[in-house]
Coordinates of C-alpha atoms in Angstrom, one line a residue:
X256 CA 126.8 76.3 100.0
X257 CA 123.9 78.5 98.8
X258 CA 124.4 80.9 95.9
X259 CA 123.5 84.6 95.5
X260 CA 123.8 86.9 92.5
X261 CA 122.4 90.4 92.6
X262 CA 119.5 90.8 90.2
X263 CA 121.1 94.0 88.7
X264 CA 119.2 93.9 85.4
X265 CA 115.8 93.8 87.2
X266 CA 116.9 96.6 89.5
X267 CA 117.8 98.7 86.5
X268 CA 114.5 97.8 84.9
X269 CA 112.6 99.1 87.9
X270 CA 114.6 102.3 88.2
X271 CA 114.5 103.2 84.6
X272 CA 111.8 101.4 82.6
X273 CA 109.2 101.6 85.4
X274 CA 110.1 104.6 87.6
X275 CA 112.0 106.5 85.0
X276 CA 114.1 108.0 87.7
X277 CA 116.3 110.3 85.5
X278 CA 113.2 112.0 84.1
X279 CA 111.6 112.9 87.5
X280 CA 111.4 116.5 88.7
X281 CA 113.0 115.7 92.0
X282 CA 116.3 117.3 93.1
X283 CA 119.2 114.8 92.6
X284 CA 117.2 112.6 90.2
X285 CA 118.6 114.3 87.1
X286 CA 122.0 112.6 87.9
X287 CA 120.5 109.1 87.9
X288 CA 121.2 108.1 84.3
X289 CA 121.5 104.5 83.4
X290 CA 125.3 104.5 83.4
X291 CA 125.5 106.0 86.9
X292 CA 122.9 103.7 88.4
X293 CA 124.4 100.7 86.7
X294 CA 127.8 101.4 88.1
X295 CA 126.4 101.8 91.6
X296 CA 124.1 98.7 91.4
X297 CA 126.8 96.5 89.8
X298 CA 129.3 97.4 92.5
X299 CA 126.8 96.8 95.3
X300 CA 126.1 93.4 93.8
X301 CA 129.7 92.6 93.6
X302 CA 130.2 93.5 97.3
X303 CA 127.2 91.5 98.2
X304 CA 128.2 88.3 96.4
X305 CA 131.9 88.5 97.1
X306 CA 132.2 90.0 100.6
X307 CA 128.9 89.6 102.4
X308 CA 127.3 86.4 101.1
X309 CA 130.2 84.1 102.1
X310 CA 129.8 85.4 105.7
X311 CA 126.0 84.6 105.8
X312 CA 126.5 81.0 106.8
X313 CA 129.4 82.0 109.1
X314 CA 127.1 84.4 111.0
X315 CA 124.4 81.8 111.2
X316 CA 126.6 79.1 112.6
X317 CA 128.9 81.1 114.8
X318 CA 126.5 83.8 116.1
X319 CA 127.7 86.5 118.4
X320 CA 129.6 85.7 121.6
X321 CA 129.6 87.7 124.9
X322 CA 132.7 87.5 127.1
X323 CA 133.0 89.6 130.2
X324 CA 130.5 92.1 128.9
X325 CA 132.2 92.3 125.5
X326 CA 130.2 91.1 122.5
X327 CA 132.3 89.7 119.6
X328 CA 130.7 89.4 116.1
X329 CA 131.3 86.4 113.9
X330 CA 134.5 85.7 112.1
X331 CA 135.0 88.1 109.1
X332 CA 132.3 90.6 110.2
X333 CA 134.8 93.3 111.3
X334 CA 136.8 93.2 108.1
X335 CA 133.6 93.3 106.0
X336 CA 132.2 96.2 108.0
X337 CA 135.4 98.1 107.4
X338 CA 135.0 97.4 103.6
X339 CA 131.5 98.8 103.7
X340 CA 132.7 101.9 105.4
X341 CA 135.6 102.4 103.1
X342 CA 133.4 102.0 100.1
X343 CA 131.0 104.7 101.3
X344 CA 128.0 102.3 101.3
X345 CA 126.9 103.6 104.7
X346 CA 126.6 107.2 103.6
X347 CA 124.9 107.1 100.2
X348 CA 121.8 109.2 100.9
X349 CA 123.1 111.1 104.0
X350 CA 123.6 114.9 103.9
X351 CA 126.9 116.0 102.4
X352 CA 127.2 118.5 105.3
X353 CA 127.8 115.5 107.6
X354 CA 130.0 113.5 105.2
X355 CA 127.2 111.8 103.1
X356 CA 127.0 111.5 99.4
X357 CA 123.5 113.1 99.2
X358 CA 122.0 110.6 96.7
X359 CA 118.3 110.0 96.6
X360 CA 116.8 107.5 99.0
X361 CA 115.7 105.3 96.1
X362 CA 119.4 104.7 95.3
X363 CA 120.1 103.9 98.9
X364 CA 117.3 101.3 98.7
X365 CA 118.5 99.8 95.4
X366 CA 122.0 99.3 96.8
X367 CA 120.7 98.0 100.1
X368 CA 118.7 95.2 98.5
X369 CA 121.7 93.0 97.5
X370 CA 123.3 93.6 100.9
X371 CA 120.2 92.3 102.6
X372 CA 119.8 89.4 100.3
X373 CA 123.4 88.4 100.8
X374 CA 123.6 88.8 104.6
X375 CA 120.6 90.2 106.4
X376 CA 122.0 89.9 109.9
X377 CA 125.2 91.8 108.9
X378 CA 123.4 94.6 107.1
X379 CA 121.3 95.4 110.2
X380 CA 124.3 97.0 111.8
X381 CA 124.4 99.8 109.3
X382 CA 120.6 99.7 108.7
X383 CA 119.9 100.6 112.3
X384 CA 122.6 103.2 112.3
X385 CA 121.0 104.8 109.3
X386 CA 117.7 105.0 111.2
X387 CA 119.4 106.7 114.2
X388 CA 121.0 109.2 111.8
X389 CA 117.6 110.0 110.3
X390 CA 116.0 110.5 113.7
X391 CA 118.7 112.9 114.9
X392 CA 118.8 114.6 111.6
X393 CA 115.1 115.3 111.7
X394 CA 114.7 116.1 115.4
X395 CA 118.1 116.8 117.0
X396 CA 119.6 120.1 117.9
X397 CA 122.3 121.7 115.8
X398 CA 124.8 120.7 118.5
X399 CA 123.6 117.1 118.5
X400 CA 123.8 116.9 114.7
X401 CA 127.4 118.2 114.7
X402 CA 128.4 115.8 117.4
X403 CA 126.8 112.6 116.2
X404 CA 125.9 112.7 112.5
X405 CA 129.3 112.7 110.9
X406 CA 130.3 109.6 112.8
X407 CA 127.0 107.8 112.2
X408 CA 127.2 108.7 108.5
X409 CA 130.5 106.8 108.2
X410 CA 129.5 104.1 110.7
X411 CA 132.6 104.9 112.8
X412 CA 129.9 105.0 115.4
X413 CA 126.8 102.8 115.0
X414 CA 123.2 103.4 116.3
X415 CA 120.3 101.5 117.9
X416 CA 116.7 102.1 118.7
X417 CA 115.6 101.1 122.3
X418 CA 111.8 100.7 122.7
X419 CA 110.8 97.3 124.0
X420 CA 110.9 96.3 127.7
X421 CA 110.3 92.9 129.3
X422 CA 106.6 93.8 130.1
X423 CA 105.8 96.0 127.1
X424 CA 106.2 95.7 123.4
X425 CA 103.5 97.2 121.3
X426 CA 102.0 99.1 124.3
X427 CA 104.9 101.5 124.9
X428 CA 102.8 103.6 127.3
X429 CA 103.5 100.9 129.9
X430 CA 107.3 101.4 129.8
X431 CA 109.1 101.9 133.1
X432 CA 112.5 103.3 131.9
X433 CA 112.8 106.6 133.6
X434 CA 114.6 109.8 133.0
X435 CA 115.6 112.1 135.9
X436 CA 116.8 115.6 135.0
X437 CA 120.4 116.7 135.9
X438 CA 121.4 120.3 136.6
X439 CA 123.3 120.6 133.4
X440 CA 120.3 119.8 131.1
X441 CA 121.1 116.1 130.7
X442 CA 119.2 113.3 132.2
X443 CA 119.9 110.1 134.2
X444 CA 118.4 107.2 132.3
X445 CA 117.6 104.0 134.3
X446 CA 115.8 100.9 133.1
X447 CA 116.0 97.8 131.0
X448 CA 115.4 97.3 127.3
X449 CA 115.2 94.0 125.4
X450 CA 115.5 92.8 121.8
X451 CA 117.9 95.6 121.0
X452 CA 119.5 94.7 117.6
X453 CA 123.2 95.6 117.4
X454 CA 123.0 96.7 121.0
X455 CA 126.6 95.8 121.7
X456 CA 129.4 94.7 119.4
X457 CA 133.0 95.1 118.4
X458 CA 132.8 96.8 115.0
X459 CA 132.5 100.5 116.0
X460 CA 134.3 102.8 118.4
X461 CA 131.0 104.0 119.9
X462 CA 127.3 103.0 119.9
X463 CA 124.7 105.7 120.0
X464 CA 121.6 104.4 121.6
X465 CA 118.3 106.1 121.0
X466 CA 116.2 105.3 124.1
X467 CA 112.6 105.9 124.9
X468 CA 112.0 106.8 128.6
X469 CA 109.6 108.7 130.8
X470 CA 110.6 111.9 132.5
X471 CA 109.3 111.9 136.0
X472 CA 106.2 114.0 136.6
X473 CA 105.2 113.8 132.9
X474 CA 101.9 112.7 131.5
X475 CA 100.7 109.1 131.9
X476 CA 100.9 106.6 129.1
X477 CA 102.3 107.1 125.7
X478 CA 101.9 110.9 126.0
X479 CA 104.7 110.9 128.6
X480 CA 107.4 109.3 126.5
X481 CA 110.5 111.2 125.5
X482 CA 113.5 110.2 123.3
X483 CA 117.1 110.4 124.5
X484 CA 120.6 110.0 123.0
X485 CA 122.5 107.7 125.3
X486 CA 126.0 107.0 123.9
X487 CA 128.0 104.0 125.0
X488 CA 131.0 106.4 125.6
X489 CA 130.3 110.0 126.4
X490 CA 131.6 112.5 123.9
X491 CA 134.0 115.3 124.9
X492 CA 133.6 118.8 123.7
X493 CA 136.4 118.3 121.1
X494 CA 134.6 115.2 119.7
X495 CA 136.9 112.7 121.3
X496 CA 135.5 109.8 123.4
X497 CA 135.3 110.2 127.1
X498 CA 134.2 108.1 130.0
X499 CA 132.2 104.9 129.6
X500 CA 128.5 105.6 130.2
X501 CA 126.2 103.7 132.5
X502 CA 124.9 101.4 129.8
X503 CA 125.8 97.7 129.5
X504 CA 124.7 94.6 127.7
X505 CA 123.1 92.1 130.1
X506 CA 123.0 89.2 127.7
X507 CA 122.6 88.2 124.0
X508 CA 119.2 86.8 123.2
X509 CA 119.2 83.3 121.7
X510 CA 117.1 83.6 118.6
X511 CA 115.5 81.5 115.8
X512 CA 117.5 83.4 113.1
X513 CA 119.6 86.5 112.3
X514 CA 122.3 84.9 114.6
X515 CA 125.0 87.2 113.1
X516 CA 123.3 90.2 114.7
X517 CA 123.8 90.9 118.4
X518 CA 120.3 91.1 119.8
X519 CA 120.9 92.3 123.3
X520 CA 119.3 93.0 126.7
X521 CA 120.5 96.5 127.5
X522 CA 120.7 97.8 131.1
X523 CA 120.7 101.5 131.9
X524 CA 122.0 102.4 135.3
X525 CA 121.7 106.2 135.7
X526 CA 123.3 106.5 132.3
X527 CA 123.7 110.1 131.0
X528 CA 121.2 110.8 128.3
X529 CA 120.4 113.9 126.1
X530 CA 116.9 114.8 125.2
X531 CA 116.1 114.7 121.5
X532 CA 113.4 117.3 120.5
X533 CA 110.8 118.2 123.0
X534 CA 109.9 116.6 126.3
X535 CA 107.1 114.0 126.1
X536 CA 107.2 114.1 122.2
X537 CA 109.5 111.0 121.9
X538 CA 107.2 109.0 119.8
X539 CA 107.1 111.6 117.0
X540 CA 110.9 111.4 116.8
X541 CA 111.1 107.7 117.1
X542 CA 108.5 107.2 114.3
X543 CA 110.9 109.0 112.0
X544 CA 113.2 106.1 112.6
X545 CA 110.5 103.5 112.6
X546 CA 108.8 104.5 109.4
X547 CA 112.1 104.4 107.5
X548 CA 112.8 101.1 109.2
X549 CA 109.5 99.6 108.2
X550 CA 110.2 100.1 104.5
X551 CA 113.6 98.5 105.1
X552 CA 111.9 95.6 106.8
X553 CA 109.5 95.1 103.9
X554 CA 112.6 95.0 101.7
X555 CA 114.1 92.3 104.1
X556 CA 111.0 90.2 103.5
X557 CA 111.3 90.0 99.7
X558 CA 115.1 90.1 99.7
X559 CA 115.3 86.9 101.7
X560 CA 112.7 85.4 99.3
X561 CA 114.9 86.5 96.4
X562 CA 117.9 84.6 97.7
X563 CA 115.8 81.5 98.5
X564 CA 114.3 81.6 95.1
X565 CA 117.6 81.8 93.3
X566 CA 118.7 78.7 95.1
X567 CA 115.5 76.9 94.5
X568 CA 115.8 77.5 90.7
X569 CA 119.3 76.2 90.7
X570 CA 118.3 73.1 92.5
X571 CA 115.2 72.5 90.4
X572 CA 117.3 72.6 87.2
X573 CA 120.0 70.3 88.7
X574 CA 118.0 67.7 90.6
X575 CA 116.8 64.7 88.5
X576 CA 113.5 63.3 89.7
X577 CA 110.8 61.6 87.6
X578 CA 109.8 62.1 84.0
X579 CA 107.9 64.9 82.3
X580 CA 104.3 63.6 81.7
X581 CA 104.4 65.0 78.2
X582 CA 107.6 63.2 77.3
X583 CA 111.2 62.9 78.5
X584 CA 113.2 66.1 78.5
X585 CA 116.5 64.4 79.5
X586 CA 116.3 61.2 77.6
X587 CA 120.0 60.3 78.1
X588 CA 119.7 60.6 81.8
X589 CA 117.9 58.4 84.4
X590 CA 115.3 61.1 85.0
X591 CA 114.3 64.7 84.1
X592 CA 115.1 67.7 86.2
X593 CA 112.6 68.9 88.8
X594 CA 111.8 72.0 86.8
X595 CA 109.8 70.1 84.2
X596 CA 107.0 69.3 86.6
X597 CA 104.0 71.7 86.7
X598 CA 103.8 71.9 90.5
X599 CA 107.5 72.9 90.8
X600 CA 106.8 75.5 88.1
X601 CA 103.8 76.8 90.0
X602 CA 105.9 77.1 93.2
X603 CA 108.7 78.9 91.4
X604 CA 106.3 81.2 89.5
X605 CA 104.7 82.1 92.8
X606 CA 108.1 83.1 94.2
X607 CA 109.3 84.9 91.1
X608 CA 106.1 86.9 90.5
X609 CA 106.0 88.0 94.1
X610 CA 109.7 89.0 94.4
X611 CA 109.7 91.1 91.2
X612 CA 106.4 92.8 92.1
X613 CA 107.6 93.4 95.7
X614 CA 110.8 95.0 94.4
X615 CA 108.8 97.4 92.2
X616 CA 106.5 98.2 95.1
X617 CA 109.3 98.9 97.5
X618 CA 111.3 101.1 95.1
X619 CA 108.1 103.0 94.3
X620 CA 107.7 103.6 98.1
X621 CA 111.3 104.9 98.3
X622 CA 110.6 107.2 95.3
X623 CA 107.6 108.6 97.2
X624 CA 109.8 109.3 100.2
X625 CA 112.2 111.2 98.0
X626 CA 109.3 113.2 96.5
X627 CA 107.9 113.9 99.9
X628 CA 111.2 115.0 101.4
X629 CA 113.0 116.7 98.5
X630 CA 109.9 118.4 97.0
X631 CA 108.0 119.0 100.2
X632 CA 105.2 117.1 98.5
X633 CA 102.3 116.6 101.0
X634 CA 100.4 114.2 98.7
X635 CA 103.5 112.0 98.3
X636 CA 104.0 112.0 102.1
X637 CA 100.4 111.0 102.7
X638 CA 100.6 108.2 100.1
X639 CA 103.7 106.7 101.5
X640 CA 102.2 106.9 105.0
X641 CA 99.3 104.9 103.7
X642 CA 101.6 102.4 102.0
X643 CA 104.1 101.9 104.8
X644 CA 102.1 99.3 106.8
X645 CA 101.3 97.4 103.6
X646 CA 105.0 97.4 102.5
X647 CA 106.0 96.2 105.9
X648 CA 103.2 93.8 106.7
X649 CA 102.3 92.2 103.3
X650 CA 105.9 91.9 102.0
X651 CA 107.2 90.2 105.1
X652 CA 104.3 87.8 105.4
X653 CA 104.7 86.8 101.8
X654 CA 108.5 86.9 102.0
X655 CA 108.5 84.3 104.7
X656 CA 105.9 82.2 102.9
X657 CA 108.0 82.1 99.7
X658 CA 111.3 81.5 101.6
X659 CA 109.7 78.3 102.9
X660 CA 108.2 77.6 99.5
X661 CA 111.8 77.7 98.1
X662 CA 112.8 75.3 100.9
X663 CA 110.0 73.0 99.7
X664 CA 111.5 72.6 96.2
X665 CA 114.4 70.8 97.9
X666 CA 112.2 68.2 99.5
X667 CA 114.1 66.6 102.4
X668 CA 117.3 68.3 101.5
X669 CA 115.6 71.6 102.3
X670 CA 115.3 70.5 105.9
X671 CA 119.0 69.5 106.2
X672 CA 121.2 72.3 107.4
X673 CA 124.1 71.6 104.9
X674 CA 122.0 73.0 102.0
X675 CA 121.4 76.3 103.8
X676 CA 117.8 76.8 103.0
X677 CA 116.5 76.9 106.5
X678 CA 118.4 80.0 107.2
X679 CA 116.4 82.0 104.7
X680 CA 113.2 80.9 106.4
X681 CA 114.6 81.5 109.9
X682 CA 116.0 84.9 109.1
X683 CA 112.9 86.0 107.2
X684 CA 110.6 85.1 110.1
X685 CA 111.7 88.0 112.3
X686 CA 110.7 90.5 109.7
X687 CA 107.0 89.7 110.4
X688 CA 107.5 90.6 114.0
X689 CA 109.9 93.5 114.6
X690 CA 109.3 97.2 113.8
X691 CA 105.7 96.6 114.7
X692 CA 104.2 93.1 114.4
X693 CA 102.2 92.6 111.3
X694 CA 98.9 92.5 113.1
X695 CA 99.7 95.9 114.4
X696 CA 100.5 97.1 110.8
X697 CA 97.0 95.9 109.7
X698 CA 95.4 97.8 112.6
X699 CA 97.4 100.9 111.8
X700 CA 96.3 100.7 108.1
X701 CA 92.6 100.2 108.8
X702 CA 92.3 102.2 112.1
X703 CA 94.5 105.2 111.2
X704 CA 95.8 105.4 107.7
X705 CA 92.6 104.9 105.7
X706 CA 91.0 107.9 107.5
X707 CA 94.2 110.0 107.3
X708 CA 93.4 113.5 106.1
X709 CA 89.7 112.6 105.7
X710 CA 90.5 109.5 103.5
X711 CA 92.2 111.8 100.9
X712 CA 95.1 109.5 100.3
X713 CA 93.3 106.2 99.9
X714 CA 90.9 107.9 97.5
X715 CA 93.9 109.3 95.6
X716 CA 95.3 105.7 95.3
X717 CA 92.0 104.5 93.9
X718 CA 92.0 107.4 91.4
X719 CA 95.6 106.6 90.4
X720 CA 94.5 103.0 89.5
X721 CA 91.4 104.3 87.7
X722 CA 93.4 106.8 85.7
X723 CA 96.0 104.2 84.7
X724 CA 93.3 101.8 83.5
X725 CA 91.5 104.5 81.5
X726 CA 94.6 105.8 79.9
X727 CA 95.7 102.3 78.7
X728 CA 92.4 100.5 78.0
X729 CA 93.0 100.9 74.3
X730 CA 96.0 98.6 74.6
X731 CA 94.3 95.2 73.9
X732 CA 97.0 93.0 75.3
X733 CA 97.5 95.1 78.4
X734 CA 93.7 95.4 78.9
X735 CA 92.9 91.7 78.8
X736 CA 95.7 90.3 80.9
X737 CA 96.4 93.2 83.2
X738 CA 93.9 96.0 83.3
X739 CA 90.8 93.9 83.7
X740 CA 92.2 91.8 86.6
X741 CA 93.5 95.0 88.3
X742 CA 90.1 96.7 87.9
X743 CA 88.3 93.7 89.5
X744 CA 90.8 93.6 92.4
X745 CA 90.5 97.3 93.0
X746 CA 86.7 97.0 93.2
X747 CA 87.1 94.3 95.8
X748 CA 89.4 96.6 97.8
X749 CA 86.9 99.5 97.5
X750 CA 84.0 97.2 98.6
X751 CA 86.0 96.2 101.7
X752 CA 86.6 99.8 102.5
X753 CA 82.9 100.6 102.1
X754 CA 82.0 97.7 104.4
X755 CA 84.2 99.2 107.1
X756 CA 82.5 102.6 106.7
X757 CA 79.0 101.1 106.8
X758 CA 80.0 99.2 110.0
X759 CA 81.8 102.0 111.7
X760 CA 79.6 101.7 114.8
X761 CA 80.8 98.1 115.2
X762 CA 84.6 98.4 115.5
X763 CA 85.2 94.7 115.9
X764 CA 84.0 94.2 112.3
X765 CA 86.7 96.4 110.9
X766 CA 89.4 95.1 113.3
X767 CA 88.5 91.5 112.6
X768 CA 89.0 92.2 108.9
X769 CA 92.1 94.4 109.1
X770 CA 94.6 91.6 108.3
X771 CA 92.6 90.5 105.3
X772 CA 92.4 94.2 104.2
X773 CA 96.2 94.6 104.5
X774 CA 96.7 91.6 102.2
X775 CA 94.0 92.7 99.8
X776 CA 95.8 96.1 99.5
X777 CA 99.1 94.4 99.1
X778 CA 97.8 92.3 96.2
X779 CA 96.3 95.4 94.5
X780 CA 99.5 97.3 94.9
X781 CA 101.5 94.5 93.3
X782 CA 98.8 94.2 90.7
X783 CA 99.3 97.9 89.9
X784 CA 103.1 97.5 89.8
X785 CA 102.7 94.5 87.4
X786 CA 100.4 96.4 85.1
X787 CA 102.9 99.2 85.0
X788 CA 105.8 96.9 84.4
X789 CA 104.0 95.0 81.7
X790 CA 103.3 98.3 79.9
X791 CA 107.0 99.3 80.3
X792 CA 108.1 95.9 78.9
X793 CA 105.7 96.1 76.0
X794 CA 107.0 99.6 75.1
X795 CA 110.6 98.4 75.3
X796 CA 109.8 95.6 72.8
X797 CA 108.0 98.0 70.5
X798 CA 111.1 100.3 70.6
X799 CA 113.4 97.5 69.5
X800 CA 115.0 96.5 72.8
X801 CA 117.8 94.0 72.2
X802 CA 117.1 91.8 75.2
X803 CA 113.8 90.5 74.0
X804 CA 113.9 87.5 76.3
X805 CA 114.1 89.6 79.4
X806 CA 111.1 91.7 78.5
X807 CA 109.0 88.8 77.3
X808 CA 109.8 87.0 80.5
X809 CA 108.7 90.1 82.5
X810 CA 105.3 90.1 80.7
X811 CA 104.8 86.4 81.2
X812 CA 105.6 86.6 84.9
X813 CA 103.2 89.5 85.3
X814 CA 100.4 87.5 83.5
X815 CA 101.0 84.8 86.0
X816 CA 100.6 87.1 89.0
X817 CA 97.4 88.7 87.6
X818 CA 95.9 85.3 86.8
X819 CA 97.0 83.2 89.8
X820 CA 97.7 85.6 92.7
X821 CA 95.6 88.7 92.3
X822 CA 92.2 86.8 92.5
X823 CA 93.0 86.3 96.2
X824 CA 91.3 89.7 96.8
X825 CA 87.9 88.0 96.3
X826 CA 88.7 85.6 99.1
X827 CA 89.9 88.3 101.4
X828 CA 86.7 90.4 100.7
X829 CA 84.5 87.3 101.5
X830 CA 86.2 87.0 104.8
X831 CA 85.9 90.7 105.6
X832 CA 82.1 90.6 104.8
X833 CA 81.5 88.0 107.5
X834 CA 82.2 90.6 110.1
X835 CA 83.6 90.1 113.6
X836 CA 80.9 87.9 115.2
X837 CA 82.6 84.6 114.3
X838 CA 86.0 85.9 115.3
X839 CA 84.8 87.1 118.7
X840 CA 82.3 84.2 119.3
X841 CA 84.3 82.3 121.9
X842 CA 84.8 83.4 125.5
X843 CA 88.4 83.7 126.5
X844 CA 88.1 80.6 128.7
X845 CA 87.0 78.5 125.8
X846 CA 90.2 78.8 123.8

C-alpha cells in the first residue's frame, strides 16, 4: 500500500519564508499568520492522509459504474465527499455572500495540494465545481449567482465544463452543439459532449453543466460560441429542485487513469439552458474557468510527482541491493539500501528538486492571481497570464516524467500493480492532455502571451530576474551557486525570444521551437524560485532558525537544481536556433 504524508513544513516555508504572505498589501493576507496557515495546512494534510489517500487505490481498482443511466462512484467516495463538505474545504476562497470563507486563493491552493496528492481523481469533483463557481461568479447575472453559487460553494451541487465533442477538441469553432431560443429567454440545447469529467455521479443533489454551444444564426467558427448553464435538474423559483432536464450520460469512458472520476459522454436533447453573459462571447466566460483550471492542473502534475517521490524514497531506504562502492553502509546485513547508490540519488534529487521548485512556482502563481483580483493589479494579471501556460505545460510534462522516475526506483516491483506506483504515472498522464494539450500551451505562450500588451509582461519578467540578481550579487554563496546559473539561463531565454522576433516572417520557425521555449521558460521560472528560496533559507539560518537541517537541505537541493537541471536551457536554445526547416522537411506522405 503506498504512503502519503502532506509536506506541511515545506508548504509553510513557501507561504512564509518565500512569499511572506502575512506581509503583503493584499486584502485578506493580513490574517495569514503562521499559526493560522499552519492550522489550515495541518488539518488539510490530516484529511488527505486519513480520509482521501486510503480511497486512492479503491478508486483506481473499482472505478465508476453506470447502471440504468445512474453512475455510482467507488466505495467510500460519498462519505469522504460529505466530510469534505462538512469541513468547509470546498468553500475556502469563495465569496462569503454565497457561503464561502473568503480566504485568499493562495490558501485554497495550499490546501488543495495535499488533496490532489492523496487522491487526484476524487478531488476533481470539487475542483471542477470550483471552476464552475468562478465562471458564474465572474460572468453570470445576479439571478444566476443567487440561484447557483450558494449550492456550488458547498458542493451540495457540483459543476462541470463541457467543451469537447467527438469531432472537435482544440478547434472549438467546429462544434455542432446548438442552442435554439425559447420564448421565455432560455434555450434548447442539443448535441453531444465527450470527456466530461464528473459529468454524472451520485455524490450531489444536482449537477450544473456549463456547456458551450452555438446559437443558430450566429457568426461562424469560434466567434459564434456561447456559454450556457444546463442543470441536471431544473431549479424552481424557490430554489427547490424541479423536473429532470434533457441531459443524460451516454456512457463512462474507459481511461488509462483517474478511474475514480466519472469521465462521461454527455447527451443534450433539447435540454433547457440559460445563457451566461453575452451571446457569442462564450469563450471569454469559459476561459475564466479554464485559466483557473490550468493552474490547478499544473498543481496536479507536481502533486502526483510528490506522492510518487515519497514512496520512492521509502523504498530506496528499505530495499537492500548491492554495496556502496566506497564501503559497506549496512555491514551487518546482506547488502546496502538502494539509496547509497549515486544513480538512485540522482534520480531522487531530480524528483525532489523539481517538486519543491514547482510548489514554489505554483503558489507564486496563486499569489499573482490574488494580487490581480483583490488589488485590481493589471501588471500581476498580465504576469500570471504569461505564466499560466508554463505552469500548466511544464509542470505536467515534468510531473509525469518524475512519476515514472519514481516508478523506476522500484525496478520490477514498480511495474507490479500491488506496489501502487503505476497509478501515479497513469493518473499524472492526463494532466499533460486536458485543459489544453501541452503543445497548445506552448503555442499559446509563444504565439499570444509573449506579445501580450506589446511584450510588456515578458520584459517585466526579465527585469524581475535582473533586479533580483543585482540586489543580491554581493552575497557570495548565493551569487556563485544560484545567481550566476540563473543569469546564464535567463540570457538563453532572452536569446530564444530574440530569435523568434528576428524570424517573425517565418512563423514555422517560432512554432517549431515553441515547445522548447515553454520548457526553457519553465526551467528559468524554477531557477528563479530556487534562487529566492535559497536566499530565504540562508536568512533563516543567519537569524538562528532552530531547524537547521531543513534549511540546509533546502539550500543543497537548490544547488542541485541549478547545477544539474537549469543548464537544460542551453539545449533548448540550440534546438530553437535550428529553426523549422528540419521539423517541416518531410511531406505528410513520408511519415
